[in-house]
Every structure is written in C-alpha cells, then in structure tokens.
PDB file of C-alpha atoms in Angstrom:
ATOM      1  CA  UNK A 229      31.078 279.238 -45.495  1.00  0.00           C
ATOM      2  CA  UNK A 230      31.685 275.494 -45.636  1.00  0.00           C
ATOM      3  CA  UNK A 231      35.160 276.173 -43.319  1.00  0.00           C
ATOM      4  CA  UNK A 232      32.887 278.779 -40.669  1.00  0.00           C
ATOM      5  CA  UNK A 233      30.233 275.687 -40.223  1.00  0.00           C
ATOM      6  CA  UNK A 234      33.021 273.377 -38.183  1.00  0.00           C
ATOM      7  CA  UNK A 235      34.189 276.532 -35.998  1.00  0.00           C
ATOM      8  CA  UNK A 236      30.809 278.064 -35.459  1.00  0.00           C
ATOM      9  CA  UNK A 237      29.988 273.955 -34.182  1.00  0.00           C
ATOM     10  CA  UNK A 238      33.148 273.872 -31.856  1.00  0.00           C
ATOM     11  CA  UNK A 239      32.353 277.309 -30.340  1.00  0.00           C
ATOM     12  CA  UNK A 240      28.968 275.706 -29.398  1.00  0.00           C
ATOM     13  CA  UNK A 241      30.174 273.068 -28.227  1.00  0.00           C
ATOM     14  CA  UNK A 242      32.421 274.406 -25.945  1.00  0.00           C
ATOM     15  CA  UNK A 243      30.733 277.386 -24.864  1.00  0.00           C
ATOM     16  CA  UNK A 244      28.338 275.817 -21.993  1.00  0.00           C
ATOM     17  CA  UNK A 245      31.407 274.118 -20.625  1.00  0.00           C
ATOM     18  CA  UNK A 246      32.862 277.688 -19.578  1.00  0.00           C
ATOM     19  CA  UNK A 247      30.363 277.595 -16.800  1.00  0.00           C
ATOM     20  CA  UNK A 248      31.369 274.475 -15.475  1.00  0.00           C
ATOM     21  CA  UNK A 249      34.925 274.822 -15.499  1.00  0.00           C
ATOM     22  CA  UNK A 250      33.876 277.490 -13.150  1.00  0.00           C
ATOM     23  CA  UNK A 251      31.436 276.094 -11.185  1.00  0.00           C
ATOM     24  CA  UNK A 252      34.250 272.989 -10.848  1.00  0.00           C
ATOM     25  CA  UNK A 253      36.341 275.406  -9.273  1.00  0.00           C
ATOM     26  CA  UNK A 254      33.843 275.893  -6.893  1.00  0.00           C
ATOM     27  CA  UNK A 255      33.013 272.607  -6.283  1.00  0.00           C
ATOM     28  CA  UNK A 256      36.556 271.704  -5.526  1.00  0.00           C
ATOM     29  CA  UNK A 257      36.566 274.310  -3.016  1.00  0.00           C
ATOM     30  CA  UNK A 258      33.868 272.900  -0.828  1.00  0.00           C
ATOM     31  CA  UNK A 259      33.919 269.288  -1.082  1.00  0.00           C
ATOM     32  CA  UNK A 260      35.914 268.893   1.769  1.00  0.00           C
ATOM     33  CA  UNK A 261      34.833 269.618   5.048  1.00  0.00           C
ATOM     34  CA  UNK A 262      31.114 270.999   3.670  1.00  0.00           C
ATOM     35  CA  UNK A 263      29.731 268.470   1.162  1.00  0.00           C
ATOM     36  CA  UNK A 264      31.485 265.514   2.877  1.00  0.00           C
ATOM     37  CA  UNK A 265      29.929 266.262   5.878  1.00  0.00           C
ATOM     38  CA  UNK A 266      26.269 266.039   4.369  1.00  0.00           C
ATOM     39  CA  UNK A 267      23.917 263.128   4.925  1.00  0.00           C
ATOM     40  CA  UNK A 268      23.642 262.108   1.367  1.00  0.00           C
ATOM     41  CA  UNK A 269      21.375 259.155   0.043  1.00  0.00           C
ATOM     42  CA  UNK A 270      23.181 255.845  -0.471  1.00  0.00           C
ATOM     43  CA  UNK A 271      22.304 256.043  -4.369  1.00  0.00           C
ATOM     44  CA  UNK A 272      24.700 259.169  -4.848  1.00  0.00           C
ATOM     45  CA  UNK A 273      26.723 259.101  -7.654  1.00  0.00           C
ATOM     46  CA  UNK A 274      30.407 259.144  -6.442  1.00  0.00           C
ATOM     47  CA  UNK A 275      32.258 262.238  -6.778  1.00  0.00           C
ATOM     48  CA  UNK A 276      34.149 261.500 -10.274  1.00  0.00           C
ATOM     49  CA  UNK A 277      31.105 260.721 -12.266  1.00  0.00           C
ATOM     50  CA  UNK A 278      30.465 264.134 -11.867  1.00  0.00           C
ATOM     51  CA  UNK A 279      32.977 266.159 -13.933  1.00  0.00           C
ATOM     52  CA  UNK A 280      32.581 263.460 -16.910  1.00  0.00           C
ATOM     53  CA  UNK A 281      29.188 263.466 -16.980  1.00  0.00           C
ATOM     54  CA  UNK A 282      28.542 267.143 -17.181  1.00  0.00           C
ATOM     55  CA  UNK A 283      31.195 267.575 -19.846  1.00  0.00           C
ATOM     56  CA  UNK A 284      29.310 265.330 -21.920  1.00  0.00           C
ATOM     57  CA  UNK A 285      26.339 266.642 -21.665  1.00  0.00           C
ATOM     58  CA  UNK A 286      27.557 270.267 -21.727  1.00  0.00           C
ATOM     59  CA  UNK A 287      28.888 269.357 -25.136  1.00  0.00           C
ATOM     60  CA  UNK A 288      25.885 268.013 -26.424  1.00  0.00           C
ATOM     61  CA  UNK A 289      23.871 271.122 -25.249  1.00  0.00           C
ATOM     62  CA  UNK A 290      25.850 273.643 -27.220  1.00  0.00           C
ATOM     63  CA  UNK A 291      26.141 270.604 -29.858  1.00  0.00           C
ATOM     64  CA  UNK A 292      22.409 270.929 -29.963  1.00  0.00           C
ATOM     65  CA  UNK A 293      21.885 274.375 -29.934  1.00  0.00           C
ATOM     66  CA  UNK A 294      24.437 274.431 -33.109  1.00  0.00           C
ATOM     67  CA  UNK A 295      22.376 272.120 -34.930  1.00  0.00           C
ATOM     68  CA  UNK A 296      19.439 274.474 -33.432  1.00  0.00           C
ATOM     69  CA  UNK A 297      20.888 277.613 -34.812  1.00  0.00           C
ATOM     70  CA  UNK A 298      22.087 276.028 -38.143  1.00  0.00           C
ATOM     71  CA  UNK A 299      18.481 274.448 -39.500  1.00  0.00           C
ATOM     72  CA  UNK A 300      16.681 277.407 -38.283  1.00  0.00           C
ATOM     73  CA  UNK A 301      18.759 279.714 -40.233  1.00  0.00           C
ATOM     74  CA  UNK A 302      20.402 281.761 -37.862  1.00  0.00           C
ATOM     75  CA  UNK A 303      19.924 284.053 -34.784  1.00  0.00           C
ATOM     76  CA  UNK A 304      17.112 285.864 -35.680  1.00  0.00           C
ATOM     77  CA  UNK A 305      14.911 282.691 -36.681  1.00  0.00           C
ATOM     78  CA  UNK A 306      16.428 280.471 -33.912  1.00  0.00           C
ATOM     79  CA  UNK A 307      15.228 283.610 -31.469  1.00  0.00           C
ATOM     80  CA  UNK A 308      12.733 281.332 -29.316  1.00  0.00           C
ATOM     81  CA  UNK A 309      14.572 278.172 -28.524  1.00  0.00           C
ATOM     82  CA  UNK A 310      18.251 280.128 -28.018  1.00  0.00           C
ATOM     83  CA  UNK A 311      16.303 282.197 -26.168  1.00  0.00           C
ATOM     84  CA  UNK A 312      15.178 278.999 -24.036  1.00  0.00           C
ATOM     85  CA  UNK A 313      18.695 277.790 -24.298  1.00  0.00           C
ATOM     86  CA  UNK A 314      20.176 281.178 -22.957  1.00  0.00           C
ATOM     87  CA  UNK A 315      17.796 281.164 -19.596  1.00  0.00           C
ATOM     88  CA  UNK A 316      18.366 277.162 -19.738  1.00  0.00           C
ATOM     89  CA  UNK A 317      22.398 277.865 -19.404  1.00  0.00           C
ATOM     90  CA  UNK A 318      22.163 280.496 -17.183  1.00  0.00           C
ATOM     91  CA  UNK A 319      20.087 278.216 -14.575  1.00  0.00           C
ATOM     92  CA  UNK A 320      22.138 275.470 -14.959  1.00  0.00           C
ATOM     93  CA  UNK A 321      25.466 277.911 -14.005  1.00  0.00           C
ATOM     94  CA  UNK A 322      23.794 279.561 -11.056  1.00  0.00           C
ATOM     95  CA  UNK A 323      23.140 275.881  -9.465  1.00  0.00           C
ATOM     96  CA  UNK A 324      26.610 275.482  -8.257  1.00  0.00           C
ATOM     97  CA  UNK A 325      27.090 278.294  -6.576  1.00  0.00           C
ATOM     98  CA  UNK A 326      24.035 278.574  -4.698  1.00  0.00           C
ATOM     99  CA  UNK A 327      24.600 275.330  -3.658  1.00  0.00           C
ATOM    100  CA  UNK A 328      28.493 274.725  -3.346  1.00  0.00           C
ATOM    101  CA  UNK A 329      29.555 278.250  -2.804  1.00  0.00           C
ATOM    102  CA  UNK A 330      26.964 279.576  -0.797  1.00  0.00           C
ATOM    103  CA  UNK A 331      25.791 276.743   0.904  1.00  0.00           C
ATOM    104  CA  UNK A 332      22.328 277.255   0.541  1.00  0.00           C
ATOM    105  CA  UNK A 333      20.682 273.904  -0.289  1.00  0.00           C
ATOM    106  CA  UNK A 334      17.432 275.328   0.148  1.00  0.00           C
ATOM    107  CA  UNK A 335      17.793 277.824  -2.444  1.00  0.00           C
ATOM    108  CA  UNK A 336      19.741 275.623  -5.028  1.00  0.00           C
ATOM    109  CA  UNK A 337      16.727 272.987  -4.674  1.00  0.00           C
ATOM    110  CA  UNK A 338      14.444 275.808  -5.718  1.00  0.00           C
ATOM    111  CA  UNK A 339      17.056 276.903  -8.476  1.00  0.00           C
ATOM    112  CA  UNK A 340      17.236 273.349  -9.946  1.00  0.00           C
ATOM    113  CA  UNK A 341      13.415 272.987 -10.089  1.00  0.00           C
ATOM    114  CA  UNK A 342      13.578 275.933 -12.469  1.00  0.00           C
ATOM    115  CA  UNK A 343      16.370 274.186 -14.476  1.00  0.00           C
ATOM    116  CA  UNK A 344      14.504 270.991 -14.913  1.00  0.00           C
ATOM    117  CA  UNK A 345      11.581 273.213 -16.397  1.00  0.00           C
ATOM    118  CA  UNK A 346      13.397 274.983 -18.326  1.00  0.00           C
ATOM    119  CA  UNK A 347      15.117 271.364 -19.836  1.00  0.00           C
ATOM    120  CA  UNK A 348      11.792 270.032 -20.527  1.00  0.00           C
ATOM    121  CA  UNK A 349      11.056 273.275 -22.295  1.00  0.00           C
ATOM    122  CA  UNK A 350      14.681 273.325 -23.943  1.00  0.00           C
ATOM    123  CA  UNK A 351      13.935 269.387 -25.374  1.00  0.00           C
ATOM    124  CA  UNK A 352      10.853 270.536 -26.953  1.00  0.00           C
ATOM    125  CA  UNK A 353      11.348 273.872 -28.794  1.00  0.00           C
ATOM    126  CA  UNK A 354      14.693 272.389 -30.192  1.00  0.00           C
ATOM    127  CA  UNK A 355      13.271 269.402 -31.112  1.00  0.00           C
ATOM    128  CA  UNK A 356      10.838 271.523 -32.687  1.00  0.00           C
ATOM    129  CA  UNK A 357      13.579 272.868 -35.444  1.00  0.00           C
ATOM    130  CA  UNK A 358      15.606 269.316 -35.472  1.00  0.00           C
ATOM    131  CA  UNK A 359      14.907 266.225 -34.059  1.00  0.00           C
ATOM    132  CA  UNK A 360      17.935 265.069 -33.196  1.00  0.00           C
ATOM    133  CA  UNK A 361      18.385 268.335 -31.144  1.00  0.00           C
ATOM    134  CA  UNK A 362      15.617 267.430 -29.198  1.00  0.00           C
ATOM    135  CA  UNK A 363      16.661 263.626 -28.511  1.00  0.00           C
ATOM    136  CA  UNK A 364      20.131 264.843 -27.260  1.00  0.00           C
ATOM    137  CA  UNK A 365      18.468 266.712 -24.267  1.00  0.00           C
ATOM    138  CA  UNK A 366      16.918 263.700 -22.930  1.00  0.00           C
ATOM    139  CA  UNK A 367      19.953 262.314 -21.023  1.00  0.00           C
ATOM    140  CA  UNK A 368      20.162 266.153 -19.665  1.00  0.00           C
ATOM    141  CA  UNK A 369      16.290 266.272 -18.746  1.00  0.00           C
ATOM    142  CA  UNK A 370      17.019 262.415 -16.783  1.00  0.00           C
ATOM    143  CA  UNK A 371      20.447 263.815 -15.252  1.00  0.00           C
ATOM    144  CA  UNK A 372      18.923 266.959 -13.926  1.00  0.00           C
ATOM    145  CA  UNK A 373      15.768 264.521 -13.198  1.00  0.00           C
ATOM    146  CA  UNK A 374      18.849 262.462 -10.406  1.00  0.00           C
ATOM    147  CA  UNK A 375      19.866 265.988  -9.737  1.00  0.00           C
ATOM    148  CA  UNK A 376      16.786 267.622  -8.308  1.00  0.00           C
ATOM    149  CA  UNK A 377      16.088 264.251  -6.271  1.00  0.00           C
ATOM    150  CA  UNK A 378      19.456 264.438  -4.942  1.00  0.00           C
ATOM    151  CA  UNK A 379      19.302 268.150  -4.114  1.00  0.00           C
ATOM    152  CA  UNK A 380      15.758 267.473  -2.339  1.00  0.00           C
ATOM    153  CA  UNK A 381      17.190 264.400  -0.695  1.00  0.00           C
ATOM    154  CA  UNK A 382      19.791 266.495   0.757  1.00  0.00           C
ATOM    155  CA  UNK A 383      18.215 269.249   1.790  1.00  0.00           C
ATOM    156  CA  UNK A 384      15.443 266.904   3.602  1.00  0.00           C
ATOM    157  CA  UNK A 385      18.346 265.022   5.420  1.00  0.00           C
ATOM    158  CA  UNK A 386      20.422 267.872   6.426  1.00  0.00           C
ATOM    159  CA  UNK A 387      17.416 270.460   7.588  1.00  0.00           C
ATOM    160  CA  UNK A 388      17.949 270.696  10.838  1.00  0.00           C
ATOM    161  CA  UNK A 389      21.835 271.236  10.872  1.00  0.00           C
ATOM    162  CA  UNK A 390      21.477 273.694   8.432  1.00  0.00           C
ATOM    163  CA  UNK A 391      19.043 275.314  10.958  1.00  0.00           C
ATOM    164  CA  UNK A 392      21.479 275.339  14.019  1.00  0.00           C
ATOM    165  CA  UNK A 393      24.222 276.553  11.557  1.00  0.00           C
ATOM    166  CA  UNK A 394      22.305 279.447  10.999  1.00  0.00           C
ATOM    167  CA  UNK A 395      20.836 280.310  14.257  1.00  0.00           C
ATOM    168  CA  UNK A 396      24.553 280.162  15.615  1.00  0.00           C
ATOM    169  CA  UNK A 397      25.076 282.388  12.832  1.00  0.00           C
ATOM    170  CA  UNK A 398      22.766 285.389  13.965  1.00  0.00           C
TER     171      UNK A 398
END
C-alpha cells in the first residue's frame, strides 16, 4: 500500500488540471480580438499570471482532496466533502467556457458566484477532516474572490456593447 499512497497523491494532483488544460485551449482561442477588446479594470492581472496561477492552485485542490480522501479513510467516508469537491471542480471548469467560449459574461458572472460558494463550502468540510486541507483552499477562496470582482467589473463595463452585439445578432 505504502507504493499506491504516492500514485493515488499524483493522480489527485493532476486530475483538476485536466480541466484547465482545456479551458486554456479555449482561452487561447479568444484572447485576441474578443477579450482584448474588453474594457477591463486597470488592476487586471496580466495575461501570464494566469496559466501559473491556476496550475498552482489546481494542484493544491486535488493535493487537498488527497489528503481529504486519505484521513477520512476512503470514498465512502470522504462522501460529503468529495462530493463538495466534485460540484466545486465542475463549476470551476464550466467558468471558461461560458465566459471565453461563449462569450457570455453575464452568465459566467452568475457561474462564478456559484464557484466562490461552493469554495467557501469546499475550505470548510475539508478542513473539517484535515486542517491543512482546509488552509490550502484559502489562496483559491481569495483568487476566485479577484475573479468574481473581475468578472463583475467586466460585465458592468462592457454592458452595453454586449447589448448592441446581440441586438445586431437577432
């Protein structure tokens, strides 16, 4: 078992980052003209920050959820908070293409809401089963914290083009 415990922590690991390999794909696709042409707040992060930042935190989501999983004692008693941490995932994948691919900046604020809830919820039940689980979703819960004021920030500043887009779209 002592060889499984190192695997079964790498597949963690590396599991939520199959989501954002995609949605980077996705986001690569529509930087240029569509999210270069939004008003965005002068306190954006630049572009690169982006693709380091979420790999580190992906990592120390599944990280987490390993350590979740592990001191619990498996699936079946880890049910609740890798149940959190399966709805918490999927919101956090469905962002980017609401937003990116679709556009809809509307929708992806409302989306990202839900994720923040969901990461408040995800810090507490794994912190819950081990501490240090917990502590490692804070810099997630202040990232998507940026995130939802950047998403509302756009959305505010770019209403009314989004609006004329649309209606020349009918």
């Amino acid at each position: 078992m002592g060889d499984r415990l190192p695997l079964a922590a790498a597949a963690a690991t590396v599991f939520p980052n199959l989501g954002g390999w995609a949605g980077a794909y996705i986001t690569r696709k529509n930087l240029n003209p569509w999210y270069q042409g939004l008003k965005k707040p002068s306190w954006t992060p630049p572009n690169w920050t982006f693709g380091p930042v979420w790999t580190g935190l992906y990592c120390t989501m599944g990280y987490s959820s390993y350590l979740v999983w592990r001191d619990a004692g498996g699936l079946e008693e880890a049910a609740l908070p890798l149940s959190v941490y399966g709805v918490n995932v999927a919101l956090n994948w469905a962002w980017t293409p609401l937003f990116f691919g679709a556009h809809n900046v509307k929708w992806a604020l409302y989306e990202i809401l839900a994720l923040w809830g969901s990461t408040a919820a995800l810090g507490i039940v794994f912190y819950r089963v081990n501490s240090v689980a917990g502590y490692l979703m804070i810099p997630y819960l202040a990232w998507n914290t940026l995130a939802v004021a950047l998403n509302y920030v756009i959305y505010r500043d770019n209403r009314l083009e989004s609006k004329e887009s649309e209606g020349k779209n009918e």
